[in-house]
Each structure stands twice: as structure tokens, then as C-alpha cells.
């Protein structure tokens, strides 16, 4: 669904001595939850055997839950035996965490530049801009059969180059799952073949507080050390990106290394380099097993299938490597004033 812009290969030649400013590109990113997706609504009626619906962000969060440190939650609606996973409105579910798995995660509070929330906003902003800057805008696009389902005719502004793939998996045990996956770009291969890519930005905020590896000094000569440090500090975020790329069937996962122009200014950034991997190869490198990832999902689904129809909340425990399932009233989260939980349901260990 939609159309994708082509990746500009000149960005593969960037290095520390030949850095490039990160531009601010005002494009609209849609992060529509499962039950608000018109295609998923259609599929829930036209595919009667499919009984699990979700997005790649939600599926990757479940699959990588054992790597996550921060707490998060997912709303589950079980209606006539069908399961819909949703994110709650106005939460930080779509923000990218920064140094979440570091030995000393960011602790600053409030309006500090380096508070966890401000770092997450900065990382998300950098990721959005980088993923669009490296594309050849204004040129021919790779077109899919259908249009973007989330474009609103009344919405002003240009929509980001993202394509959506709705893919189906048979998990056995009468579990058929449909997931909306995303692709960011098209890359022209060496034999002129078309390859799909996901484009993500790793961002350096202050090397003194994030492992002591200064990108400007190390990236060109010891790129492996920089990536190893990122894998240590951002294990969950990188695993989620890898899972999402594999789910979407992307041929390439491209990383950009983006740092602050000045360590005390989170508004200006420069691109210091790029690196790319085959998602399945990168998964092996970071010790990510898709069999295990699907195993976690199967475990969660089996547990929910045993429950009666209703509304549930999956919560990642903030202190333990544990998922909890709560049975909650059907009108919870429908309005601001009814956010209480009830019936402490069974625990789900990861």
C-alpha cells in the first residue's frame, strides 16, 4: 500500500570528516493504532479465520519484551474470539527510548536536556528527519497497488515516505495473525533489482554519560566499537527495529549515526556515517531468535485465548522481567476519568 521514495546512495559516502547537517523535514508520520486502521477493520470482516490483529510496533514490543527495562502497556480487546492489540492514546508508546538498557540509564529530571522523556523526543525527531532526508524526494517513486489508507484529504502537509504491508502468519493452534508492517525506502540493487529497506537513526547525546565512546573520534576507525556500545545501551530499541524489518520482509536495515552539533544543544544535529545490514544477519549478530520471539507471542495469545471475551491490559512490570495481564472494565480508557484496574488476572512470566 502507498508509494516509496528511493534511497540516495550518496549518504553511504558520509564519514566523520565529511559530515552532513541533519535537516528538519516537515512530513506527517501516522502512528495509527490497530482498531483505528481502516484496512484492519476491513480484514477483520473479510478474513473470518484470522483471529489476531496488531501493528508491527505492538508485535515487536511483545517479541522483545525480555530486553525492555522501562514499563509499557498494551490494551487487548477480545471480541467474539478475535483478539485486537492496541496502544493507549496519548502515551509514549511510539517514542524511541535512549540508553534504556545502559548500566546507568539517563536520570535527569524535568526540563533537563537529558531527561529520559526529552531524550526520547529528540531521538524520535532525529529518526523521523533522517529517514526522510536520505531519500530522493521529488523524483520517481516506487508505487504499490493501493493508496495510503491514512491520508486525510483535509490534512495539510506532506506525508512521510512509508509503505504498509499487511501480512498474515499461521501460528498453529488455530491462531491466525495479521500484522500491519512498515517499509521506509526502496534501494536500487547492483543489478538494478528493487530492494526494500528500513532506515533508522542511532543518535549520540553525550558520550560521557553513555559508555564513553566518542563517535567523532571512533566512528571512522573503530565503527565496530561504536555499534557494540549502542547494542549494549539500546539493546531493546535495536532488537525492535530488527524484528520490525524481518516482519515487513525488508531486504536491508540501514542505520545512520547522528550526533548533536554541540553536546549542549539537542536541536541541531549532524550525520556522521551510515551502515547497513541484512535484517536476518543482524538478528543473528545481536543474538535475536525469531523462534523465541514468536514463542513469547504464542504464550501471551494462549493465555488470552483462555480468558472470556472482554478488555485486558498487558503491563510490563517496571522493576522485574515480568508481564502482567489485568482484566479491566470494558469502558476503561474510553474517557479520562475511568482509568482504574480491576481483577488482578494471572501473571505471565517472560
mmCIF file of C-alpha atoms in Angstrom:
data_model
loop_
_atom_site.group_PDB
_atom_site.id
_atom_site.type_symbol
_atom_site.label_atom_id
_atom_site.label_comp_id
_atom_site.label_asym_id
_atom_site.label_seq_id
_atom_site.Cartn_x
_atom_site.Cartn_y
_atom_site.Cartn_z
ATOM 1 C CA UNK A 1 0.000 0.000 0.000
ATOM 2 C CA UNK A 2 1.250 3.572 -0.826
ATOM 3 C CA UNK A 3 4.390 4.674 -2.639
ATOM 4 C CA UNK A 4 8.018 4.763 -1.529
ATOM 5 C CA UNK A 5 10.894 7.074 -2.387
ATOM 6 C CA UNK A 6 14.306 5.738 -3.413
ATOM 7 C CA UNK A 7 17.296 5.860 -1.068
ATOM 8 C CA UNK A 8 20.013 8.355 -2.029
ATOM 9 C CA UNK A 9 23.258 6.369 -2.076
ATOM 10 C CA UNK A 10 25.393 9.487 -1.621
ATOM 11 C CA UNK A 11 24.596 9.118 2.090
ATOM 12 C CA UNK A 12 26.637 5.893 2.127
ATOM 13 C CA UNK A 13 29.742 8.005 1.493
ATOM 14 C CA UNK A 14 29.356 10.234 4.556
ATOM 15 C CA UNK A 15 32.042 9.945 7.220
ATOM 16 C CA UNK A 16 33.261 11.974 10.193
ATOM 17 C CA UNK A 17 35.482 14.215 8.031
ATOM 18 C CA UNK A 18 32.677 14.578 5.528
ATOM 19 C CA UNK A 19 29.695 15.054 7.836
ATOM 20 C CA UNK A 20 26.329 16.397 6.714
ATOM 21 C CA UNK A 21 23.822 18.513 8.622
ATOM 22 C CA UNK A 22 20.584 16.831 9.610
ATOM 23 C CA UNK A 23 17.746 18.784 8.046
ATOM 24 C CA UNK A 24 14.357 19.447 9.542
ATOM 25 C CA UNK A 25 11.884 17.817 7.177
ATOM 26 C CA UNK A 26 8.266 18.568 7.988
ATOM 27 C CA UNK A 27 6.439 15.445 6.963
ATOM 28 C CA UNK A 28 3.485 13.774 8.615
ATOM 29 C CA UNK A 29 4.033 10.402 10.306
ATOM 30 C CA UNK A 30 0.897 8.394 11.011
ATOM 31 C CA UNK A 31 1.077 6.066 14.009
ATOM 32 C CA UNK A 32 -2.439 4.697 13.826
ATOM 33 C CA UNK A 33 -3.361 2.041 16.361
ATOM 34 C CA UNK A 34 -4.820 -1.324 15.316
ATOM 35 C CA UNK A 35 -8.541 -0.751 15.747
ATOM 36 C CA UNK A 36 -8.402 2.692 14.061
ATOM 37 C CA UNK A 37 -6.847 1.180 10.920
ATOM 38 C CA UNK A 38 -9.481 1.011 8.125
ATOM 39 C CA UNK A 39 -7.687 -1.874 6.371
ATOM 40 C CA UNK A 40 -7.587 -3.970 9.561
ATOM 41 C CA UNK A 41 -11.288 -3.233 10.122
ATOM 42 C CA UNK A 42 -11.987 -4.485 6.594
ATOM 43 C CA UNK A 43 -9.808 -7.585 7.053
ATOM 44 C CA UNK A 44 -11.485 -8.462 10.363
ATOM 45 C CA UNK A 45 -14.714 -8.900 8.354
ATOM 46 C CA UNK A 46 -13.353 -10.337 5.081
ATOM 47 C CA UNK A 47 -10.925 -12.832 6.705
ATOM 48 C CA UNK A 48 -13.144 -14.762 9.143
ATOM 49 C CA UNK A 49 -10.391 -17.231 10.111
ATOM 50 C CA UNK A 50 -7.936 -14.537 11.215
ATOM 51 C CA UNK A 51 -8.314 -14.061 14.970
ATOM 52 C CA UNK A 52 -5.375 -11.836 15.994
ATOM 53 C CA UNK A 53 -4.798 -8.279 14.737
ATOM 54 C CA UNK A 54 -1.998 -5.857 15.639
ATOM 55 C CA UNK A 55 0.688 -3.482 14.326
ATOM 56 C CA UNK A 56 4.409 -4.167 13.933
ATOM 57 C CA UNK A 57 5.238 -1.742 16.762
ATOM 58 C CA UNK A 58 2.998 -3.659 19.178
ATOM 59 C CA UNK A 59 4.156 -7.077 17.946
ATOM 60 C CA UNK A 60 7.842 -6.074 18.206
ATOM 61 C CA UNK A 61 7.261 -4.735 21.733
ATOM 62 C CA UNK A 62 5.848 -8.110 22.791
ATOM 63 C CA UNK A 63 8.575 -10.048 20.977
ATOM 64 C CA UNK A 64 11.374 -8.016 22.575
ATOM 65 C CA UNK A 65 9.745 -7.693 25.998
ATOM 66 C CA UNK A 66 12.531 -9.647 27.701
ATOM 67 C CA UNK A 67 15.001 -6.926 26.611
ATOM 68 C CA UNK A 68 12.911 -3.991 27.787
ATOM 69 C CA UNK A 69 13.678 -2.188 31.039
ATOM 70 C CA UNK A 70 11.084 0.585 31.058
ATOM 71 C CA UNK A 71 7.446 -0.156 31.739
ATOM 72 C CA UNK A 72 4.859 -0.119 28.933
ATOM 73 C CA UNK A 73 1.336 -1.378 28.442
ATOM 74 C CA UNK A 74 -0.850 -2.725 25.639
ATOM 75 C CA UNK A 75 -4.660 -2.798 25.596
ATOM 76 C CA UNK A 76 -6.235 -6.083 24.463
ATOM 77 C CA UNK A 77 -9.827 -6.394 23.271
ATOM 78 C CA UNK A 78 -11.222 -9.905 22.919
ATOM 79 C CA UNK A 79 -14.423 -9.770 20.884
ATOM 80 C CA UNK A 80 -16.196 -12.951 19.741
ATOM 81 C CA UNK A 81 -12.953 -14.902 19.956
ATOM 82 C CA UNK A 82 -10.938 -12.324 17.978
ATOM 83 C CA UNK A 83 -8.067 -10.514 19.680
ATOM 84 C CA UNK A 84 -7.146 -6.883 18.915
ATOM 85 C CA UNK A 85 -3.982 -5.387 20.427
ATOM 86 C CA UNK A 86 -3.939 -1.581 20.761
ATOM 87 C CA UNK A 87 -1.703 1.076 22.230
ATOM 88 C CA UNK A 88 -3.339 3.551 24.586
ATOM 89 C CA UNK A 89 -3.935 7.078 23.314
ATOM 90 C CA UNK A 90 -1.546 9.865 24.304
ATOM 91 C CA UNK A 91 1.118 7.588 25.730
ATOM 92 C CA UNK A 92 4.814 7.450 24.937
ATOM 93 C CA UNK A 93 4.481 4.106 23.175
ATOM 94 C CA UNK A 94 5.762 5.492 19.849
ATOM 95 C CA UNK A 95 8.702 7.411 21.308
ATOM 96 C CA UNK A 96 12.161 5.847 20.934
ATOM 97 C CA UNK A 97 13.913 5.120 24.208
ATOM 98 C CA UNK A 98 17.503 6.279 24.703
ATOM 99 C CA UNK A 99 20.116 4.320 26.684
ATOM 100 C CA UNK A 100 17.297 2.215 28.147
ATOM 101 C CA UNK A 101 19.493 -0.867 28.643
ATOM 102 C CA UNK A 102 22.624 1.023 29.709
ATOM 103 C CA UNK A 103 24.232 0.188 33.060
ATOM 104 C CA UNK A 104 23.344 3.743 34.078
ATOM 105 C CA UNK A 105 20.238 4.922 32.182
ATOM 106 C CA UNK A 106 19.625 8.709 31.996
ATOM 107 C CA UNK A 107 18.382 10.008 35.348
ATOM 108 C CA UNK A 108 17.964 13.761 34.779
ATOM 109 C CA UNK A 109 14.566 15.129 35.655
ATOM 110 C CA UNK A 110 12.061 17.670 34.423
ATOM 111 C CA UNK A 111 13.060 20.080 31.678
ATOM 112 C CA UNK A 112 16.691 18.902 31.524
ATOM 113 C CA UNK A 113 18.018 18.313 28.018
ATOM 114 C CA UNK A 114 18.979 14.781 29.023
ATOM 115 C CA UNK A 115 15.886 13.652 30.918
ATOM 116 C CA UNK A 116 14.577 10.300 29.600
ATOM 117 C CA UNK A 117 11.491 11.953 28.074
ATOM 118 C CA UNK A 118 13.391 14.774 26.335
ATOM 119 C CA UNK A 119 15.974 12.299 25.020
ATOM 120 C CA UNK A 120 13.135 10.144 23.676
ATOM 121 C CA UNK A 121 11.555 13.140 21.935
ATOM 122 C CA UNK A 122 14.943 14.078 20.467
ATOM 123 C CA UNK A 123 15.625 10.520 19.256
ATOM 124 C CA UNK A 124 12.186 10.284 17.631
ATOM 125 C CA UNK A 125 12.648 13.679 15.950
ATOM 126 C CA UNK A 126 16.123 12.679 14.679
ATOM 127 C CA UNK A 127 14.816 9.332 13.415
ATOM 128 C CA UNK A 128 11.910 10.918 11.511
ATOM 129 C CA UNK A 129 14.117 13.547 9.884
ATOM 130 C CA UNK A 130 16.959 11.181 8.999
ATOM 131 C CA UNK A 131 14.629 8.577 7.473
ATOM 132 C CA UNK A 132 13.197 11.213 5.099
ATOM 133 C CA UNK A 133 16.367 13.225 4.385
ATOM 134 C CA UNK A 134 18.206 10.241 2.894
ATOM 135 C CA UNK A 135 15.532 9.763 0.212
ATOM 136 C CA UNK A 136 15.399 11.213 -3.292
ATOM 137 C CA UNK A 137 12.391 13.473 -2.880
ATOM 138 C CA UNK A 138 10.714 14.942 -5.922
ATOM 139 C CA UNK A 139 11.810 12.048 -8.127
ATOM 140 C CA UNK A 140 10.059 8.906 -9.349
ATOM 141 C CA UNK A 141 8.606 6.775 -6.581
ATOM 142 C CA UNK A 142 8.074 3.046 -6.346
ATOM 143 C CA UNK A 143 4.303 2.658 -6.481
ATOM 144 C CA UNK A 144 2.224 -0.017 -4.788
ATOM 145 C CA UNK A 145 -1.238 -1.001 -5.951
ATOM 146 C CA UNK A 146 -3.196 0.851 -3.282
ATOM 147 C CA UNK A 147 -3.040 4.325 -1.767
ATOM 148 C CA UNK A 148 -2.022 5.245 1.755
ATOM 149 C CA UNK A 149 -5.035 4.383 3.982
ATOM 150 C CA UNK A 150 -4.249 7.136 6.497
ATOM 151 C CA UNK A 151 -4.055 10.164 4.199
ATOM 152 C CA UNK A 152 -6.765 12.649 5.027
ATOM 153 C CA UNK A 153 -7.728 14.970 2.158
ATOM 154 C CA UNK A 154 -8.179 17.821 4.640
ATOM 155 C CA UNK A 155 -4.807 17.274 6.311
ATOM 156 C CA UNK A 156 -2.271 19.889 5.317
ATOM 157 C CA UNK A 157 1.332 18.942 4.696
ATOM 158 C CA UNK A 158 3.322 16.205 3.024
ATOM 159 C CA UNK A 159 3.069 12.625 4.228
ATOM 160 C CA UNK A 160 6.285 10.716 5.006
ATOM 161 C CA UNK A 161 7.528 8.043 2.607
ATOM 162 C CA UNK A 162 6.262 4.878 4.316
ATOM 163 C CA UNK A 163 4.630 1.812 2.804
ATOM 164 C CA UNK A 164 2.373 -0.551 4.724
ATOM 165 C CA UNK A 165 2.298 -4.306 4.265
ATOM 166 C CA UNK A 166 -0.484 -6.315 5.858
ATOM 167 C CA UNK A 167 0.955 -9.781 6.403
ATOM 168 C CA UNK A 168 -0.556 -12.991 7.725
ATOM 169 C CA UNK A 169 1.056 -15.688 9.882
ATOM 170 C CA UNK A 170 -0.337 -19.074 10.887
ATOM 171 C CA UNK A 171 0.901 -19.783 14.418
ATOM 172 C CA UNK A 172 -0.775 -23.195 14.712
ATOM 173 C CA UNK A 173 -3.317 -23.974 17.466
ATOM 174 C CA UNK A 174 -5.966 -22.205 15.344
ATOM 175 C CA UNK A 175 -4.138 -18.887 15.718
ATOM 176 C CA UNK A 176 -4.035 -16.799 12.523
ATOM 177 C CA UNK A 177 -2.428 -13.400 12.947
ATOM 178 C CA UNK A 178 -2.471 -10.288 10.732
ATOM 179 C CA UNK A 179 0.053 -7.534 11.350
ATOM 180 C CA UNK A 180 0.486 -4.155 9.673
ATOM 181 C CA UNK A 181 4.195 -3.798 8.866
ATOM 182 C CA UNK A 182 6.128 -0.785 7.564
ATOM 183 C CA UNK A 183 8.832 -0.166 4.960
ATOM 184 C CA UNK A 184 10.725 3.137 4.688
ATOM 185 C CA UNK A 185 12.507 3.172 1.332
ATOM 186 C CA UNK A 186 13.432 1.431 -1.898
ATOM 187 C CA UNK A 187 17.077 0.749 -2.795
ATOM 188 C CA UNK A 188 18.243 0.120 -6.343
ATOM 189 C CA UNK A 189 20.407 -3.022 -6.167
ATOM 190 C CA UNK A 190 23.659 -3.543 -8.074
ATOM 191 C CA UNK A 191 21.799 -5.493 -10.795
ATOM 192 C CA UNK A 192 19.041 -2.869 -10.926
ATOM 193 C CA UNK A 193 16.790 -5.041 -8.790
ATOM 194 C CA UNK A 194 14.416 -3.381 -6.325
ATOM 195 C CA UNK A 195 15.140 -3.916 -2.638
ATOM 196 C CA UNK A 196 13.060 -2.675 0.277
ATOM 197 C CA UNK A 197 14.779 -1.014 3.216
ATOM 198 C CA UNK A 198 14.034 0.251 6.695
ATOM 199 C CA UNK A 199 16.009 3.357 7.662
ATOM 200 C CA UNK A 200 16.731 4.137 11.321
ATOM 201 C CA UNK A 201 18.900 6.667 13.155
ATOM 202 C CA UNK A 202 21.154 5.932 16.099
ATOM 203 C CA UNK A 203 21.784 9.161 17.958
ATOM 204 C CA UNK A 204 24.606 10.208 20.261
ATOM 205 C CA UNK A 205 23.595 12.612 23.016
ATOM 206 C CA UNK A 206 26.596 12.823 25.376
ATOM 207 C CA UNK A 207 29.311 10.178 25.174
ATOM 208 C CA UNK A 208 30.472 10.976 28.743
ATOM 209 C CA UNK A 209 27.226 9.513 30.083
ATOM 210 C CA UNK A 210 26.669 6.752 27.539
ATOM 211 C CA UNK A 211 29.657 4.446 27.562
ATOM 212 C CA UNK A 212 32.493 6.883 26.882
ATOM 213 C CA UNK A 213 32.736 6.092 23.151
ATOM 214 C CA UNK A 214 33.069 9.411 21.290
ATOM 215 C CA UNK A 215 31.637 8.924 17.800
ATOM 216 C CA UNK A 216 33.631 11.729 16.162
ATOM 217 C CA UNK A 217 36.834 10.059 17.309
ATOM 218 C CA UNK A 218 35.889 6.406 16.862
ATOM 219 C CA UNK A 219 33.312 6.004 14.091
ATOM 220 C CA UNK A 220 35.654 6.025 11.067
ATOM 221 C CA UNK A 221 38.376 3.884 12.626
ATOM 222 C CA UNK A 222 36.527 1.709 15.147
ATOM 223 C CA UNK A 223 32.976 1.511 13.848
ATOM 224 C CA UNK A 224 32.538 -1.903 15.477
ATOM 225 C CA UNK A 225 33.178 -0.443 18.934
ATOM 226 C CA UNK A 226 30.559 2.269 18.357
ATOM 227 C CA UNK A 227 27.952 -0.270 17.275
ATOM 228 C CA UNK A 228 28.817 -2.607 20.171
ATOM 229 C CA UNK A 229 28.297 0.275 22.601
ATOM 230 C CA UNK A 230 24.923 1.082 21.002
ATOM 231 C CA UNK A 231 23.905 -2.576 21.254
ATOM 232 C CA UNK A 232 24.721 -2.537 24.942
ATOM 233 C CA UNK A 233 22.926 0.745 25.695
ATOM 234 C CA UNK A 234 19.980 0.324 23.318
ATOM 235 C CA UNK A 235 19.518 -3.450 23.117
ATOM 236 C CA UNK A 236 15.729 -3.265 23.175
ATOM 237 C CA UNK A 237 15.363 -0.480 20.584
ATOM 238 C CA UNK A 238 17.739 -2.191 18.122
ATOM 239 C CA UNK A 239 16.050 -5.560 18.612
ATOM 240 C CA UNK A 240 12.632 -3.982 17.932
ATOM 241 C CA UNK A 241 13.892 -2.349 14.723
ATOM 242 C CA UNK A 242 15.356 -5.672 13.600
ATOM 243 C CA UNK A 243 12.151 -7.575 14.365
ATOM 244 C CA UNK A 244 10.056 -4.967 12.534
ATOM 245 C CA UNK A 245 12.325 -5.215 9.472
ATOM 246 C CA UNK A 246 12.104 -9.022 9.432
ATOM 247 C CA UNK A 247 8.315 -8.928 9.871
ATOM 248 C CA UNK A 248 7.989 -6.456 6.982
ATOM 249 C CA UNK A 249 10.224 -8.559 4.731
ATOM 250 C CA UNK A 250 12.775 -5.728 4.330
ATOM 251 C CA UNK A 251 15.933 -6.699 2.409
ATOM 252 C CA UNK A 252 18.093 -4.059 4.111
ATOM 253 C CA UNK A 253 18.225 -2.379 7.519
ATOM 254 C CA UNK A 254 20.097 0.928 7.274
ATOM 255 C CA UNK A 255 21.439 2.773 10.298
ATOM 256 C CA UNK A 256 22.517 6.391 10.345
ATOM 257 C CA UNK A 257 24.879 7.680 13.025
ATOM 258 C CA UNK A 258 23.582 11.093 14.071
ATOM 259 C CA UNK A 259 25.145 13.226 16.802
ATOM 260 C CA UNK A 260 24.481 16.630 18.327
ATOM 261 C CA UNK A 261 26.301 19.510 16.627
ATOM 262 C CA UNK A 262 27.016 20.736 20.132
ATOM 263 C CA UNK A 263 26.631 18.463 23.140
ATOM 264 C CA UNK A 264 24.603 21.115 24.992
ATOM 265 C CA UNK A 265 22.122 21.674 22.138
ATOM 266 C CA UNK A 266 19.540 18.982 21.344
ATOM 267 C CA UNK A 267 18.071 20.975 18.448
ATOM 268 C CA UNK A 268 20.926 20.743 15.899
ATOM 269 C CA UNK A 269 22.409 17.503 14.612
ATOM 270 C CA UNK A 270 24.898 16.188 12.068
ATOM 271 C CA UNK A 271 25.085 12.834 10.261
ATOM 272 C CA UNK A 272 28.497 11.193 10.751
ATOM 273 C CA UNK A 273 28.028 7.957 8.804
ATOM 274 C CA UNK A 274 25.744 5.110 7.767
ATOM 275 C CA UNK A 275 25.878 1.332 7.921
ATOM 276 C CA UNK A 276 23.589 -1.340 6.546
ATOM 277 C CA UNK A 277 22.799 -4.978 7.292
ATOM 278 C CA UNK A 278 20.564 -7.758 6.111
ATOM 279 C CA UNK A 279 17.950 -7.923 8.903
ATOM 280 C CA UNK A 280 18.241 -11.703 9.388
ATOM 281 C CA UNK A 281 22.056 -11.451 9.581
ATOM 282 C CA UNK A 282 21.849 -8.593 12.068
ATOM 283 C CA UNK A 283 19.382 -10.613 14.166
ATOM 284 C CA UNK A 284 21.998 -13.380 14.469
ATOM 285 C CA UNK A 285 24.650 -10.826 15.371
ATOM 286 C CA UNK A 286 22.568 -9.458 18.253
ATOM 287 C CA UNK A 287 21.506 -12.928 19.382
ATOM 288 C CA UNK A 288 17.859 -12.434 18.440
ATOM 289 C CA UNK A 289 15.952 -15.619 17.687
ATOM 290 C CA UNK A 290 12.673 -15.170 15.821
ATOM 291 C CA UNK A 291 11.573 -18.611 17.075
ATOM 292 C CA UNK A 292 11.912 -17.342 20.648
ATOM 293 C CA UNK A 293 10.211 -14.067 19.709
ATOM 294 C CA UNK A 294 7.200 -15.899 18.253
ATOM 295 C CA UNK A 295 7.262 -18.178 21.321
ATOM 296 C CA UNK A 296 6.641 -15.182 23.607
ATOM 297 C CA UNK A 297 3.732 -14.085 21.411
ATOM 298 C CA UNK A 298 2.251 -17.605 21.386
ATOM 299 C CA UNK A 299 2.487 -17.713 25.186
ATOM 300 C CA UNK A 300 0.633 -14.404 25.534
ATOM 301 C CA UNK A 301 -2.011 -15.406 22.956
ATOM 302 C CA UNK A 302 -2.619 -18.808 24.558
ATOM 303 C CA UNK A 303 -3.199 -17.056 27.893
ATOM 304 C CA UNK A 304 -5.635 -14.520 26.392
ATOM 305 C CA UNK A 305 -7.478 -17.234 24.441
ATOM 306 C CA UNK A 306 -8.246 -18.925 27.771
ATOM 307 C CA UNK A 307 -9.987 -15.760 29.037
ATOM 308 C CA UNK A 308 -13.588 -14.772 28.363
ATOM 309 C CA UNK A 309 -14.429 -12.001 25.894
ATOM 310 C CA UNK A 310 -13.617 -8.604 27.367
ATOM 311 C CA UNK A 311 -10.925 -5.981 27.771
ATOM 312 C CA UNK A 312 -7.460 -6.678 29.190
ATOM 313 C CA UNK A 313 -4.254 -4.795 29.830
ATOM 314 C CA UNK A 314 -0.766 -6.260 29.384
ATOM 315 C CA UNK A 315 1.688 -4.377 31.594
ATOM 316 C CA UNK A 316 5.463 -4.747 31.618
ATOM 317 C CA UNK A 317 6.454 -4.669 35.281
ATOM 318 C CA UNK A 318 8.677 -1.594 35.875
ATOM 319 C CA UNK A 319 11.008 -3.465 38.206
ATOM 320 C CA UNK A 320 11.005 -7.102 37.108
ATOM 321 C CA UNK A 321 11.338 -9.013 33.865
ATOM 322 C CA UNK A 322 7.657 -9.848 34.028
ATOM 323 C CA UNK A 323 4.485 -9.246 32.035
ATOM 324 C CA UNK A 324 1.188 -8.954 33.902
ATOM 325 C CA UNK A 325 -2.265 -9.437 32.431
ATOM 326 C CA UNK A 326 -5.111 -7.465 34.027
ATOM 327 C CA UNK A 327 -8.811 -7.933 33.387
ATOM 328 C CA UNK A 328 -10.193 -4.378 33.121
ATOM 329 C CA UNK A 329 -13.731 -2.943 32.727
ATOM 330 C CA UNK A 330 -14.882 -2.606 29.123
ATOM 331 C CA UNK A 331 -15.155 1.180 29.320
ATOM 332 C CA UNK A 332 -11.618 1.691 30.681
ATOM 333 C CA UNK A 333 -9.624 4.288 28.654
ATOM 334 C CA UNK A 334 -12.793 5.327 26.816
ATOM 335 C CA UNK A 335 -12.799 8.512 28.869
ATOM 336 C CA UNK A 336 -10.248 10.259 31.035
ATOM 337 C CA UNK A 337 -11.906 9.595 34.383
ATOM 338 C CA UNK A 338 -12.237 5.806 34.301
ATOM 339 C CA UNK A 339 -8.662 4.599 34.470
ATOM 340 C CA UNK A 340 -8.915 2.144 37.322
ATOM 341 C CA UNK A 341 -7.921 -1.501 37.090
ATOM 342 C CA UNK A 342 -9.827 -4.457 38.499
ATOM 343 C CA UNK A 343 -9.490 -8.212 38.874
ATOM 344 C CA UNK A 344 -5.808 -8.857 39.132
ATOM 345 C CA UNK A 345 -5.501 -11.536 36.452
ATOM 346 C CA UNK A 346 -2.901 -14.247 36.027
ATOM 347 C CA UNK A 347 0.744 -13.277 35.724
ATOM 348 C CA UNK A 348 2.685 -14.024 32.596
ATOM 349 C CA UNK A 349 6.395 -14.607 33.058
ATOM 350 C CA UNK A 350 8.607 -13.863 30.102
#
